[in-house]
Amino acid sequence: MIKIKSDAEIELMRESGRITKQVLDLIGKSIKEGMTTKDLDIIAYNYIRSCDAIPSFLNYNGYPASICASVDEMVVHGIPSNDIVIKNGQIVSIDVGVIYNGWQGDAARTFLVGDVSEEKKRLVKVTEECFFKAVENLRNGTPIGDIGYYVQTHAEQNGYGVVRALTGHGIGKDMHEDPSVPNFGKKGTGIRLKKGTVIAIEPMINMGTYQVEFLNDGWGVVTKDRLPSAHYENTVAITENGVEILTL
Ligand code: MF3
Ligand code: CO
């Protein structure tokens, strides 16, 4: 069941979204080759706590960190580690969620570290574009299949694979609410998104095959062909006249 948010509730989610975005901005400024993904997790944790917010991922179904840090062929849910040293030329997807005054924000960016190849840069750029293609076509009453249609069309036109095993989601007082928001689909299908619906739209786009494998740490997701993958996510509210992106 989709929980429709009032204007006052969206105002509160705007605050959670703002903190979520600030964490990503801080990580974007901090990330450098030679750091570990655990270093980034500590930066995120400390910043979130300094805002009197709660890192929503920490202890979520036993997840042991405040961010997911997914390097190159890791699609999502990379557990930060002292053993994962970030290297020149890598792309690092950082996903973070915060709870502030009881309301959730969830967003992800893929950062370029040092001299990144043109082909990886293009993957990261197209992944962001996939999000915006979906959002440009989103308003009160849009069928949810349109989101997947616009993401998938843009990714596949660029020769990339769209991850299907994981989706975006509704968000509010809980990180994962209805509806599930696939990144593939057919235009004109599925439920119509109404004003007051808040969703996390999060294309996960692979340079090669769309297929993924799950690591035996219980979290990490990697591309089946071990080619790179990028992730871009924002928390988005459907409004009267269009959308408001709460984590930009
Ligand atoms: N942000 C992720 C999502 O969009 C969730 C991360 S899983 C967690 O669904 F366990 F780390 F929280
Ligand atoms: Co999410």
JSON list of C-alpha atoms and ligand atoms in Angstrom, two decimals, residues 95 106-107 167-169 175-176 200 202 233, ligand 2:
[
{"chain": "A", "resi": 95, "resn": "ASP", "atom": "CA", "xyz": [24.76, 5.19, -1.30]},
{"chain": "A", "resi": 106, "resn": "ASP", "atom": "CA", "xyz": [18.06, 8.00, 0.43]},
{"chain": "A", "resi": 107, "resn": "ALA", "atom": "CA", "xyz": [20.46, 8.92, -2.38]},
{"chain": "A", "resi": 167, "resn": "THR", "atom": "CA", "xyz": [14.73, -1.77, -7.86]},
{"chain": "A", "resi": 168, "resn": "GLY", "atom": "CA", "xyz": [13.91, 1.65, -6.46]},
{"chain": "A", "resi": 169, "resn": "HIS", "atom": "CA", "xyz": [11.22, 1.95, -3.82]},
{"chain": "A", "resi": 175, "resn": "MET", "atom": "CA", "xyz": [13.38, 3.30, 3.96]},
{"chain": "A", "resi": 176, "resn": "HIS", "atom": "CA", "xyz": [11.54, 0.76, 1.82]},
{"chain": "A", "resi": 200, "resn": "ALA", "atom": "CA", "xyz": [13.64, 6.61, -4.50]},
{"chain": "A", "resi": 202, "resn": "GLU", "atom": "CA", "xyz": [17.84, 4.56, -8.53]},
{"chain": "A", "resi": 233, "resn": "GLU", "atom": "CA", "xyz": [19.70, 7.76, -6.84]},
{"chain": "B", "resi": 2, "resn": "CO", "atom": "CO", "xyz": [17.21, 3.37, -2.27]}
]
